[in-house]
Amino acid sequence: MQPKVRKAVFPAAGLGTRFLPATKAQPKEMLPLVDKPLIQYGVEEAVHSGVQNIIIVTGRGKSAIEDHFDVSFELENLLESRGKKDLLAAVRGVSDLIDVCYVRQKEALGLGHAVLRARELVGPEPFAVVLSDDVIDAETPCLRQLLDIYEFFNAPVIAVMEVPPERASAYGIVDAEPITHNGARDRLFRIRDMVEKPRPEDAPSNLAIIGRYVLTPEIFDSLAAIDPGRGGEIQLTDGLKHLLRRRPIYAYRFEGSRYDAGDKLGFLMATVEFALRRRDLGAEFREYLQSLHLDGGQ
Ligand code: G1P
């Protein structure tokens, strides 16, 4: 049997330029969707998928992330003395979630470089990568869906979704051949090739890579071997393309909705939809939205 995936790497050293000025002095991973920071959604997804250790790749100005997953004695004492049990449970819940360790990416040299920084902490075992900008709402957590494929094929697998052709240049795009799995032929693909952020006319398909990966440790040798690619950065997509020469890699069109919360519009959409689904806020928020009479052209 193949080794179990115990660890998930969260690259979080990016500068968050798409969200300036909010991210000037605050990590984009800490932007709240309703009342939870973005990165917590990803960490909870990993925990619910069976991951036991989180490795966050941070950079300068990211200490709020470390504080968030740490115990806050002052806050807990205050909430306890005021009898705020629900809030106390919410605050404790974050630090009790899972063990987190940190490694620094000293220079912003790309996603592949960030993953390579986790090499020592991951060691010689398979692992997951979660990009917390991609918030995924799914009945079965997206990462769990990928882990099921990994466990079946004992091979790396990455999440993909269909995107309109004109959006290809915002993603890694795969060239892939459908494979019948569990009686269906529209979810699982064997990757033939992949390219990071192609021009729409050069995109080999409309299947875009979304920020969930299950990888095997050989990816580290590939990442160490490749040259900088798009934007002068070490790209994870290029590392995977290099690894393709040595072993098969699969793509899985996951079930669920993905929000690009690193983008202002995607972030707003996620905020509205997550707020509408909240038991404590949803009804009132819906009423408020309806009162706006948006079809009246406001
Ligand atoms: C990264 C990856 C890209 C992938 C995207 C998904 O790009 O490099 O292949 O499609 O995440 O969100 P970024 O959005 O960080 O530029």
PDB file of C-alpha atoms and ligand atoms in Angstrom:
ATOM      1  CA  MET A   1       0.000   0.000   0.000  1.00  0.00           C
ATOM      2  CA  GLN A   2       1.227   3.515  -0.782  1.00  0.00           C
ATOM      3  CA  PRO A   3       2.121   5.852   2.093  1.00  0.00           C
ATOM      4  CA  LYS A   4      -0.671   7.994   3.487  1.00  0.00           C
ATOM      5  CA  VAL A   5      -0.731  11.737   2.903  1.00  0.00           C
ATOM      6  CA  ARG A   6      -0.182  13.286   6.333  1.00  0.00           C
ATOM      7  CA  LYS A   7       1.056  16.773   5.502  1.00  0.00           C
ATOM      8  CA  ALA A   8      -0.288  19.768   3.603  1.00  0.00           C
ATOM      9  CA  VAL A   9       1.831  22.685   2.430  1.00  0.00           C
ATOM     10  CA  PHE A  10       0.259  26.135   2.286  1.00  0.00           C
ATOM     11  CA  PRO A  11       2.330  28.626   0.258  1.00  0.00           C
ATOM     12  CA  ALA A  12       1.598  31.984   1.897  1.00  0.00           C
ATOM     13  CA  ALA A  13       4.561  34.204   1.127  1.00  0.00           C
ATOM     14  CA  GLY A  14       3.000  36.051  -1.832  1.00  0.00           C
ATOM     15  CA  LEU A  15       2.735  39.820  -1.734  1.00  0.00           C
ATOM     16  CA  GLY A  16      -1.003  39.965  -2.420  1.00  0.00           C
ATOM     17  CA  THR A  17      -0.679  42.724  -5.012  1.00  0.00           C
ATOM     18  CA  ARG A  18      -4.142  41.994  -6.433  1.00  0.00           C
ATOM     19  CA  PHE A  19      -5.602  43.189  -3.149  1.00  0.00           C
ATOM     20  CA  LEU A  20      -3.678  46.369  -2.438  1.00  0.00           C
ATOM     21  CA  PRO A  21      -3.949  48.535  -0.421  1.00  0.00           C
ATOM     22  CA  ALA A  22      -5.693  46.071   1.984  1.00  0.00           C
ATOM     23  CA  THR A  23      -2.624  43.813   1.834  1.00  0.00           C
ATOM     24  CA  LYS A  24      -0.031  46.516   2.385  1.00  0.00           C
ATOM     25  CA  ALA A  25       0.375  45.682   6.073  1.00  0.00           C
ATOM     26  CA  GLN A  26      -1.769  42.559   6.332  1.00  0.00           C
ATOM     27  CA  PRO A  27      -1.301  39.127   4.749  1.00  0.00           C
ATOM     28  CA  LYS A  28      -3.910  38.432   2.077  1.00  0.00           C
ATOM     29  CA  GLU A  29      -4.376  35.021   3.696  1.00  0.00           C
ATOM     30  CA  MET A  30      -5.861  36.856   6.696  1.00  0.00           C
ATOM     31  CA  LEU A  31      -8.580  38.697   4.764  1.00  0.00           C
ATOM     32  CA  PRO A  32     -11.839  37.563   6.357  1.00  0.00           C
ATOM     33  CA  LEU A  33     -14.588  35.814   4.431  1.00  0.00           C
ATOM     34  CA  VAL A  34     -17.513  36.753   6.708  1.00  0.00           C
ATOM     35  CA  ASP A  35     -15.602  36.143   9.973  1.00  0.00           C
ATOM     36  CA  LYS A  36     -12.873  33.619   9.196  1.00  0.00           C
ATOM     37  CA  PRO A  37      -9.573  34.390   7.479  1.00  0.00           C
ATOM     38  CA  LEU A  38      -9.135  32.855   4.029  1.00  0.00           C
ATOM     39  CA  ILE A  39      -6.374  30.523   5.134  1.00  0.00           C
ATOM     40  CA  GLN A  40      -8.559  28.993   7.834  1.00  0.00           C
ATOM     41  CA  TYR A  41     -10.991  27.723   5.192  1.00  0.00           C
ATOM     42  CA  GLY A  42      -8.116  25.885   3.520  1.00  0.00           C
ATOM     43  CA  VAL A  43      -6.752  24.552   6.801  1.00  0.00           C
ATOM     44  CA  GLU A  44     -10.211  23.272   7.789  1.00  0.00           C
ATOM     45  CA  GLU A  45     -10.554  21.607   4.384  1.00  0.00           C
ATOM     46  CA  ALA A  46      -7.220  19.849   4.933  1.00  0.00           C
ATOM     47  CA  VAL A  47      -8.219  18.741   8.438  1.00  0.00           C
ATOM     48  CA  HIS A  48     -11.577  17.425   7.177  1.00  0.00           C
ATOM     49  CA  SER A  49      -9.687  15.532   4.454  1.00  0.00           C
ATOM     50  CA  GLY A  50      -7.608  13.670   7.052  1.00  0.00           C
ATOM     51  CA  VAL A  51      -4.374  15.703   6.951  1.00  0.00           C
ATOM     52  CA  GLN A  52      -2.458  15.745  10.258  1.00  0.00           C
ATOM     53  CA  ASN A  53       0.196  18.424   9.799  1.00  0.00           C
ATOM     54  CA  ILE A  54       0.154  21.818   8.184  1.00  0.00           C
ATOM     55  CA  ILE A  55       3.275  23.483   6.832  1.00  0.00           C
ATOM     56  CA  ILE A  56       2.840  27.159   6.049  1.00  0.00           C
ATOM     57  CA  VAL A  57       5.457  28.799   3.828  1.00  0.00           C
ATOM     58  CA  THR A  58       5.553  32.395   5.025  1.00  0.00           C
ATOM     59  CA  GLY A  59       7.526  35.520   4.301  1.00  0.00           C
ATOM     60  CA  ARG A  60       8.093  38.930   5.793  1.00  0.00           C
ATOM     61  CA  GLY A  61       4.990  40.628   7.185  1.00  0.00           C
ATOM     62  CA  LYS A  62       3.107  37.375   7.671  1.00  0.00           C
ATOM     63  CA  SER A  63       3.304  37.004  11.451  1.00  0.00           C
ATOM     64  CA  ALA A  64      -0.476  37.519  11.802  1.00  0.00           C
ATOM     65  CA  ILE A  65      -0.884  34.028  10.307  1.00  0.00           C
ATOM     66  CA  GLU A  66       1.307  32.499  13.021  1.00  0.00           C
ATOM     67  CA  ASP A  67      -0.555  34.389  15.742  1.00  0.00           C
ATOM     68  CA  HIS A  68      -3.881  33.255  14.324  1.00  0.00           C
ATOM     69  CA  PHE A  69      -3.088  29.553  14.697  1.00  0.00           C
ATOM     70  CA  ASP A  70      -1.416  30.068  18.090  1.00  0.00           C
ATOM     71  CA  VAL A  71      -3.059  30.192  21.534  1.00  0.00           C
ATOM     72  CA  SER A  72      -4.151  33.679  22.603  1.00  0.00           C
ATOM     73  CA  PHE A  73      -4.095  33.616  26.417  1.00  0.00           C
ATOM     74  CA  GLU A  74      -5.167  37.224  26.923  1.00  0.00           C
ATOM     75  CA  LEU A  75      -8.121  36.903  24.585  1.00  0.00           C
ATOM     76  CA  GLU A  76      -9.191  33.560  26.035  1.00  0.00           C
ATOM     77  CA  ASN A  77      -9.003  34.900  29.624  1.00  0.00           C
ATOM     78  CA  LEU A  78     -11.032  37.947  28.698  1.00  0.00           C
ATOM     79  CA  LEU A  79     -13.722  35.907  26.926  1.00  0.00           C
ATOM     80  CA  GLU A  80     -13.842  33.429  29.816  1.00  0.00           C
ATOM     81  CA  SER A  81     -14.197  36.157  32.451  1.00  0.00           C
ATOM     82  CA  ARG A  82     -17.039  37.714  30.447  1.00  0.00           C
ATOM     83  CA  GLY A  83     -18.812  34.374  30.035  1.00  0.00           C
ATOM     84  CA  LYS A  84     -18.613  34.531  26.193  1.00  0.00           C
ATOM     85  CA  LYS A  85     -18.639  30.775  25.717  1.00  0.00           C
ATOM     86  CA  ASP A  86     -19.346  30.642  21.983  1.00  0.00           C
ATOM     87  CA  LEU A  87     -16.590  33.086  21.108  1.00  0.00           C
ATOM     88  CA  LEU A  88     -14.186  31.306  23.443  1.00  0.00           C
ATOM     89  CA  ALA A  89     -14.928  28.008  21.695  1.00  0.00           C
ATOM     90  CA  ALA A  90     -14.390  29.645  18.281  1.00  0.00           C
ATOM     91  CA  VAL A  91     -11.047  31.124  19.343  1.00  0.00           C
ATOM     92  CA  ARG A  92      -9.837  27.895  21.010  1.00  0.00           C
ATOM     93  CA  GLY A  93     -11.047  25.896  18.036  1.00  0.00           C
ATOM     94  CA  VAL A  94      -8.534  27.628  15.772  1.00  0.00           C
ATOM     95  CA  SER A  95      -5.454  26.819  17.863  1.00  0.00           C
ATOM     96  CA  ASP A  96      -6.738  23.292  18.615  1.00  0.00           C
ATOM     97  CA  LEU A  97      -7.348  22.579  14.913  1.00  0.00           C
ATOM     98  CA  ILE A  98      -4.042  20.996  14.000  1.00  0.00           C
ATOM     99  CA  ASP A  99      -0.258  21.250  14.395  1.00  0.00           C
ATOM    100  CA  VAL A 100       1.194  23.968  12.215  1.00  0.00           C
ATOM    101  CA  CYS A 101       4.839  24.543  11.420  1.00  0.00           C
ATOM    102  CA  TYR A 102       6.401  27.327   9.420  1.00  0.00           C
ATOM    103  CA  VAL A 103       9.211  27.789   6.975  1.00  0.00           C
ATOM    104  CA  ARG A 104      10.287  31.031   5.364  1.00  0.00           C
ATOM    105  CA  GLN A 105      10.489  31.786   1.684  1.00  0.00           C
ATOM    106  CA  LYS A 106      12.967  34.630   1.863  1.00  0.00           C
ATOM    107  CA  GLU A 107      12.425  35.876  -1.675  1.00  0.00           C
ATOM    108  CA  ALA A 108       9.235  35.790  -3.753  1.00  0.00           C
ATOM    109  CA  LEU A 109      10.636  33.498  -6.454  1.00  0.00           C
ATOM    110  CA  GLY A 110       7.406  31.726  -7.348  1.00  0.00           C
ATOM    111  CA  LEU A 111       4.982  29.011  -6.299  1.00  0.00           C
ATOM    112  CA  GLY A 112       7.343  26.172  -7.227  1.00  0.00           C
ATOM    113  CA  HIS A 113      10.098  27.777  -5.180  1.00  0.00           C
ATOM    114  CA  ALA A 114       7.706  28.119  -2.207  1.00  0.00           C
ATOM    115  CA  VAL A 115       6.859  24.410  -2.379  1.00  0.00           C
ATOM    116  CA  LEU A 116      10.561  23.557  -2.622  1.00  0.00           C
ATOM    117  CA  ARG A 117      11.131  25.490   0.612  1.00  0.00           C
ATOM    118  CA  ALA A 118       8.975  22.884   2.400  1.00  0.00           C
ATOM    119  CA  ARG A 119      11.201  19.998   1.279  1.00  0.00           C
ATOM    120  CA  GLU A 120      12.914  19.381   4.638  1.00  0.00           C
ATOM    121  CA  LEU A 121       9.668  19.551   6.603  1.00  0.00           C
ATOM    122  CA  VAL A 122       7.815  17.260   4.193  1.00  0.00           C
ATOM    123  CA  GLY A 123      10.583  14.656   3.931  1.00  0.00           C
ATOM    124  CA  PRO A 124      10.314  11.571   1.704  1.00  0.00           C
ATOM    125  CA  GLU A 125       6.542  11.198   1.723  1.00  0.00           C
ATOM    126  CA  PRO A 126       3.559  12.251  -0.363  1.00  0.00           C
ATOM    127  CA  PHE A 127       1.947  15.549   0.561  1.00  0.00           C
ATOM    128  CA  ALA A 128      -0.775  17.978  -0.408  1.00  0.00           C
ATOM    129  CA  VAL A 129      -0.468  21.591  -1.545  1.00  0.00           C
ATOM    130  CA  VAL A 130      -3.324  23.996  -0.832  1.00  0.00           C
ATOM    131  CA  LEU A 131      -3.514  27.525  -2.251  1.00  0.00           C
ATOM    132  CA  SER A 132      -5.705  29.422   0.163  1.00  0.00           C
ATOM    133  CA  ASP A 133      -6.803  31.991  -2.467  1.00  0.00           C
ATOM    134  CA  ASP A 134      -8.878  29.207  -3.976  1.00  0.00           C
ATOM    135  CA  VAL A 135     -11.751  28.734  -1.573  1.00  0.00           C
ATOM    136  CA  ILE A 136     -13.737  25.626  -2.446  1.00  0.00           C
ATOM    137  CA  ASP A 137     -17.178  24.826  -1.192  1.00  0.00           C
ATOM    138  CA  ALA A 138     -17.944  21.130  -1.664  1.00  0.00           C
ATOM    139  CA  GLU A 139     -19.904  18.374   0.012  1.00  0.00           C
ATOM    140  CA  THR A 140     -16.820  16.154   0.050  1.00  0.00           C
ATOM    141  CA  PRO A 141     -13.820  18.443   0.630  1.00  0.00           C
ATOM    142  CA  CYS A 142     -11.951  18.972  -2.649  1.00  0.00           C
ATOM    143  CA  LEU A 143      -8.687  17.738  -1.137  1.00  0.00           C
ATOM    144  CA  ARG A 144     -10.432  14.546   0.050  1.00  0.00           C
ATOM    145  CA  GLN A 145     -11.657  13.971  -3.523  1.00  0.00           C
ATOM    146  CA  LEU A 146      -8.048  14.206  -4.757  1.00  0.00           C
ATOM    147  CA  LEU A 147      -6.757  11.952  -1.977  1.00  0.00           C
ATOM    148  CA  ASP A 148      -9.223   9.256  -3.054  1.00  0.00           C
ATOM    149  CA  ILE A 149      -7.731   9.364  -6.565  1.00  0.00           C
ATOM    150  CA  TYR A 150      -4.175   9.382  -5.184  1.00  0.00           C
ATOM    151  CA  GLU A 151      -4.955   6.337  -3.039  1.00  0.00           C
ATOM    152  CA  PHE A 152      -6.422   4.520  -6.060  1.00  0.00           C
ATOM    153  CA  PHE A 153      -3.634   5.234  -8.572  1.00  0.00           C
ATOM    154  CA  ASN A 154      -0.693   5.901  -6.246  1.00  0.00           C
ATOM    155  CA  ALA A 155       0.194   8.874  -8.429  1.00  0.00           C
ATOM    156  CA  PRO A 156       0.186  12.657  -8.172  1.00  0.00           C
ATOM    157  CA  VAL A 157      -3.154  14.300  -8.905  1.00  0.00           C
ATOM    158  CA  ILE A 158      -4.169  17.925  -9.311  1.00  0.00           C
ATOM    159  CA  ALA A 159      -7.563  19.625  -9.220  1.00  0.00           C
ATOM    160  CA  VAL A 160      -8.863  21.143 -12.437  1.00  0.00           C
ATOM    161  CA  MET A 161     -11.992  22.939 -13.592  1.00  0.00           C
ATOM    162  CA  GLU A 162     -13.306  24.150 -16.919  1.00  0.00           C
ATOM    163  CA  VAL A 163     -12.757  27.848 -17.592  1.00  0.00           C
ATOM    164  CA  PRO A 164     -13.890  30.046 -20.502  1.00  0.00           C
ATOM    165  CA  PRO A 165     -11.158  30.149 -23.208  1.00  0.00           C
ATOM    166  CA  GLU A 166     -10.452  33.858 -22.667  1.00  0.00           C
ATOM    167  CA  ARG A 167      -9.559  33.162 -19.012  1.00  0.00           C
ATOM    168  CA  ALA A 168      -6.842  30.589 -19.843  1.00  0.00           C
ATOM    169  CA  SER A 169      -4.048  33.099 -19.301  1.00  0.00           C
ATOM    170  CA  ALA A 170      -4.882  33.340 -15.582  1.00  0.00           C
ATOM    171  CA  TYR A 171      -4.193  29.649 -14.923  1.00  0.00           C
ATOM    172  CA  GLY A 172      -2.020  26.649 -15.506  1.00  0.00           C
ATOM    173  CA  ILE A 173      -3.761  24.721 -18.306  1.00  0.00           C
ATOM    174  CA  VAL A 174      -3.507  20.959 -18.848  1.00  0.00           C
ATOM    175  CA  ASP A 175      -3.609  18.901 -22.002  1.00  0.00           C
ATOM    176  CA  ALA A 176      -5.251  15.697 -20.801  1.00  0.00           C
ATOM    177  CA  GLU A 177      -6.949  12.547 -21.939  1.00  0.00           C
ATOM    178  CA  PRO A 178     -10.187  11.415 -20.212  1.00  0.00           C
ATOM    179  CA  ILE A 179     -10.092   8.164 -18.283  1.00  0.00           C
ATOM    180  CA  THR A 180     -13.044   6.059 -17.196  1.00  0.00           C
ATOM    181  CA  HIS A 181     -13.207   5.935 -13.417  1.00  0.00           C
ATOM    182  CA  ASN A 182     -16.126   4.700 -11.312  1.00  0.00           C
ATOM    183  CA  GLY A 183     -18.157   4.336 -14.508  1.00  0.00           C
ATOM    184  CA  ALA A 184     -17.751   8.017 -15.491  1.00  0.00           C
ATOM    185  CA  ARG A 185     -15.504   9.524 -18.154  1.00  0.00           C
ATOM    186  CA  ASP A 186     -15.850  13.221 -17.475  1.00  0.00           C
ATOM    187  CA  ARG A 187     -13.934  13.792 -14.216  1.00  0.00           C
ATOM    188  CA  LEU A 188     -10.625  11.990 -14.335  1.00  0.00           C
ATOM    189  CA  PHE A 189      -7.880  12.716 -16.870  1.00  0.00           C
ATOM    190  CA  ARG A 190      -4.352  11.565 -17.465  1.00  0.00           C
ATOM    191  CA  ILE A 191      -2.198  14.603 -18.142  1.00  0.00           C
ATOM    192  CA  ARG A 192      -0.223  14.693 -21.385  1.00  0.00           C
ATOM    193  CA  ASP A 193       1.249  18.161 -21.005  1.00  0.00           C
ATOM    194  CA  MET A 194       0.691  21.396 -19.145  1.00  0.00           C
ATOM    195  CA  VAL A 195       1.531  25.054 -19.526  1.00  0.00           C
ATOM    196  CA  GLU A 196       1.496  27.954 -17.066  1.00  0.00           C
ATOM    197  CA  LYS A 197      -0.719  30.890 -18.051  1.00  0.00           C
ATOM    198  CA  PRO A 198      -0.768  30.441 -21.845  1.00  0.00           C
ATOM    199  CA  ARG A 199      -2.214  33.002 -24.238  1.00  0.00           C
ATOM    200  CA  PRO A 200      -5.801  31.907 -24.972  1.00  0.00           C
ATOM    201  CA  GLU A 201      -4.824  30.928 -28.545  1.00  0.00           C
ATOM    202  CA  ASP A 202      -2.049  28.673 -27.212  1.00  0.00           C
ATOM    203  CA  ALA A 203      -4.117  26.950 -24.488  1.00  0.00           C
ATOM    204  CA  PRO A 204      -4.214  23.179 -25.075  1.00  0.00           C
ATOM    205  CA  SER A 205      -7.686  22.833 -23.467  1.00  0.00           C
ATOM    206  CA  ASN A 206     -10.134  24.617 -21.191  1.00  0.00           C
ATOM    207  CA  LEU A 207      -9.081  22.604 -18.116  1.00  0.00           C
ATOM    208  CA  ALA A 208      -7.456  24.951 -15.612  1.00  0.00           C
ATOM    209  CA  ILE A 209      -5.386  23.975 -12.598  1.00  0.00           C
ATOM    210  CA  ILE A 210      -7.010  24.979  -9.310  1.00  0.00           C
ATOM    211  CA  GLY A 211      -5.017  25.294  -6.098  1.00  0.00           C
ATOM    212  CA  ARG A 212      -5.248  21.749  -4.730  1.00  0.00           C
ATOM    213  CA  TYR A 213      -2.510  19.220  -5.462  1.00  0.00           C
ATOM    214  CA  VAL A 214      -1.504  15.819  -4.099  1.00  0.00           C
ATOM    215  CA  LEU A 215       2.164  15.321  -4.891  1.00  0.00           C
ATOM    216  CA  THR A 216       4.859  12.721  -4.384  1.00  0.00           C
ATOM    217  CA  PRO A 217       8.295  13.710  -3.095  1.00  0.00           C
ATOM    218  CA  GLU A 218       9.998  13.387  -6.531  1.00  0.00           C
ATOM    219  CA  ILE A 219       8.459  16.773  -7.324  1.00  0.00           C
ATOM    220  CA  PHE A 220      11.218  18.342  -5.215  1.00  0.00           C
ATOM    221  CA  ASP A 221      13.953  17.078  -7.572  1.00  0.00           C
ATOM    222  CA  SER A 222      11.965  18.412 -10.516  1.00  0.00           C
ATOM    223  CA  LEU A 223      11.500  21.817  -8.872  1.00  0.00           C
ATOM    224  CA  ALA A 224      15.214  21.955  -8.090  1.00  0.00           C
ATOM    225  CA  ALA A 225      16.070  21.047 -11.704  1.00  0.00           C
ATOM    226  CA  ILE A 226      13.925  23.506 -13.670  1.00  0.00           C
ATOM    227  CA  ASP A 227      14.732  27.044 -14.778  1.00  0.00           C
ATOM    228  CA  PRO A 228      12.572  30.039 -13.943  1.00  0.00           C
ATOM    229  CA  GLY A 229       9.542  30.176 -16.224  1.00  0.00           C
ATOM    230  CA  ARG A 230       6.671  32.601 -16.573  1.00  0.00           C
ATOM    231  CA  GLY A 231       7.305  35.916 -14.836  1.00  0.00           C
ATOM    232  CA  GLY A 232      10.894  34.830 -14.113  1.00  0.00           C
ATOM    233  CA  GLU A 233       9.571  32.589 -11.318  1.00  0.00           C
ATOM    234  CA  ILE A 234      10.003  28.893 -10.522  1.00  0.00           C
ATOM    235  CA  GLN A 235       6.562  27.611 -11.453  1.00  0.00           C
ATOM    236  CA  LEU A 236       4.931  24.564  -9.870  1.00  0.00           C
ATOM    237  CA  THR A 237       3.296  23.842 -13.246  1.00  0.00           C
ATOM    238  CA  ASP A 238       6.771  23.627 -14.867  1.00  0.00           C
ATOM    239  CA  GLY A 239       7.938  21.302 -12.076  1.00  0.00           C
ATOM    240  CA  LEU A 240       4.959  19.025 -12.714  1.00  0.00           C
ATOM    241  CA  LYS A 241       5.643  19.078 -16.453  1.00  0.00           C
ATOM    242  CA  HIS A 242       9.212  17.997 -15.709  1.00  0.00           C
ATOM    243  CA  LEU A 243       7.926  15.201 -13.420  1.00  0.00           C
ATOM    244  CA  LEU A 244       5.584  13.997 -16.198  1.00  0.00           C
ATOM    245  CA  ARG A 245       8.638  12.541 -17.950  1.00  0.00           C
ATOM    246  CA  ARG A 246       9.135  10.180 -15.012  1.00  0.00           C
ATOM    247  CA  ARG A 247       5.650   9.242 -13.910  1.00  0.00           C
ATOM    248  CA  PRO A 248       1.968   9.643 -14.777  1.00  0.00           C
ATOM    249  CA  ILE A 249       0.094  12.573 -13.261  1.00  0.00           C
ATOM    250  CA  TYR A 250      -3.680  12.785 -13.110  1.00  0.00           C
ATOM    251  CA  ALA A 251      -6.101  15.705 -13.176  1.00  0.00           C
ATOM    252  CA  TYR A 252      -9.453  15.523 -11.418  1.00  0.00           C
ATOM    253  CA  ARG A 253     -12.383  17.790 -12.264  1.00  0.00           C
ATOM    254  CA  PHE A 254     -13.585  18.125  -8.687  1.00  0.00           C
ATOM    255  CA  GLU A 255     -17.186  18.441  -7.532  1.00  0.00           C
ATOM    256  CA  GLY A 256     -17.930  21.749  -5.829  1.00  0.00           C
ATOM    257  CA  SER A 257     -17.777  25.518  -6.311  1.00  0.00           C
ATOM    258  CA  ARG A 258     -14.501  27.373  -6.363  1.00  0.00           C
ATOM    259  CA  TYR A 259     -14.089  31.060  -5.588  1.00  0.00           C
ATOM    260  CA  ASP A 260     -10.986  33.004  -6.520  1.00  0.00           C
ATOM    261  CA  ALA A 261     -10.824  34.871  -3.232  1.00  0.00           C
ATOM    262  CA  GLY A 262      -7.475  36.438  -4.150  1.00  0.00           C
ATOM    263  CA  ASP A 263      -9.337  38.548  -6.686  1.00  0.00           C
ATOM    264  CA  LYS A 264     -11.619  41.407  -5.618  1.00  0.00           C
ATOM    265  CA  LEU A 265     -14.688  40.250  -7.535  1.00  0.00           C
ATOM    266  CA  GLY A 266     -14.205  36.593  -6.565  1.00  0.00           C
ATOM    267  CA  PHE A 267     -13.771  37.649  -2.964  1.00  0.00           C
ATOM    268  CA  LEU A 268     -17.027  39.633  -3.012  1.00  0.00           C
ATOM    269  CA  MET A 269     -18.898  36.696  -4.573  1.00  0.00           C
ATOM    270  CA  ALA A 270     -17.574  34.315  -1.932  1.00  0.00           C
ATOM    271  CA  THR A 271     -18.465  36.771   0.838  1.00  0.00           C
ATOM    272  CA  VAL A 272     -22.064  37.112  -0.361  1.00  0.00           C
ATOM    273  CA  GLU A 273     -22.594  33.393  -0.887  1.00  0.00           C
ATOM    274  CA  PHE A 274     -20.971  32.304   2.373  1.00  0.00           C
ATOM    275  CA  ALA A 275     -22.910  34.954   4.321  1.00  0.00           C
ATOM    276  CA  LEU A 276     -26.214  33.862   2.749  1.00  0.00           C
ATOM    277  CA  ARG A 277     -25.544  30.296   3.878  1.00  0.00           C
ATOM    278  CA  ARG A 278     -24.863  31.243   7.496  1.00  0.00           C
ATOM    279  CA  ARG A 279     -27.549  30.256   9.967  1.00  0.00           C
ATOM    280  CA  ASP A 280     -26.911  33.294  12.173  1.00  0.00           C
ATOM    281  CA  LEU A 281     -26.785  35.869   9.353  1.00  0.00           C
ATOM    282  CA  GLY A 282     -28.308  34.389   6.209  1.00  0.00           C
ATOM    283  CA  ALA A 283     -31.977  35.368   6.642  1.00  0.00           C
ATOM    284  CA  GLU A 284     -31.295  38.994   7.564  1.00  0.00           C
ATOM    285  CA  PHE A 285     -28.622  39.379   4.906  1.00  0.00           C
ATOM    286  CA  ARG A 286     -30.949  37.965   2.228  1.00  0.00           C
ATOM    287  CA  GLU A 287     -33.618  40.481   3.272  1.00  0.00           C
ATOM    288  CA  TYR A 288     -31.079  43.278   3.035  1.00  0.00           C
ATOM    289  CA  LEU A 289     -29.921  42.203  -0.435  1.00  0.00           C
ATOM    290  CA  GLN A 290     -33.524  41.982  -1.608  1.00  0.00           C
ATOM    291  CA  SER A 291     -34.177  45.496  -0.326  1.00  0.00           C
ATOM    292  CA  LEU A 292     -31.547  46.797  -2.722  1.00  0.00           C
ATOM    293  CA  HIS A 293     -33.820  46.111  -5.759  1.00  0.00           C
ATOM    294  CA  LEU A 294     -30.754  45.566  -7.881  1.00  0.00           C
ATOM    295  CA  ASP A 295     -32.687  44.873 -11.072  1.00  0.00           C
ATOM    296  CA  GLY A 296     -33.772  48.515 -10.857  1.00  0.00           C
ATOM    297  CA  GLY A 297     -30.274  49.490 -12.008  1.00  0.00           C
ATOM    298  CA  GLN A 298     -28.863  50.820  -8.723  1.00  0.00           C
TER     299      GLN A 298
HETATM  300  C1  G1P B   1      -1.286  29.491  -9.380  1.00  0.00           C
HETATM  301  C2  G1P B   1      -0.691  28.447 -10.319  1.00  0.00           C
HETATM  302  C3  G1P B   1      -1.609  28.223 -11.514  1.00  0.00           C
HETATM  303  C4  G1P B   1      -3.012  27.869 -11.032  1.00  0.00           C
HETATM  304  C5  G1P B   1      -3.535  28.941 -10.058  1.00  0.00           C
HETATM  305  C6  G1P B   1      -4.850  28.494  -9.432  1.00  0.00           C
HETATM  306  O1  G1P B   1      -1.265  30.738 -10.039  1.00  0.00           O
HETATM  307  O2  G1P B   1       0.583  28.875 -10.745  1.00  0.00           O
HETATM  308  O3  G1P B   1      -1.110  27.180 -12.315  1.00  0.00           O
HETATM  309  O4  G1P B   1      -3.877  27.761 -12.151  1.00  0.00           O
HETATM  310  O5  G1P B   1      -2.602  29.144  -8.985  1.00  0.00           O
HETATM  311  O6  G1P B   1      -5.380  29.465  -8.589  1.00  0.00           O
HETATM  312  P1  G1P B   1      -1.501  32.145  -9.260  1.00  0.00           P
HETATM  313  O7  G1P B   1      -3.000  32.335  -9.233  1.00  0.00           O
HETATM  314  O8  G1P B   1      -0.924  31.981  -7.902  1.00  0.00           O
HETATM  315  O9  G1P B   1      -0.825  33.160 -10.101  1.00  0.00           O
END
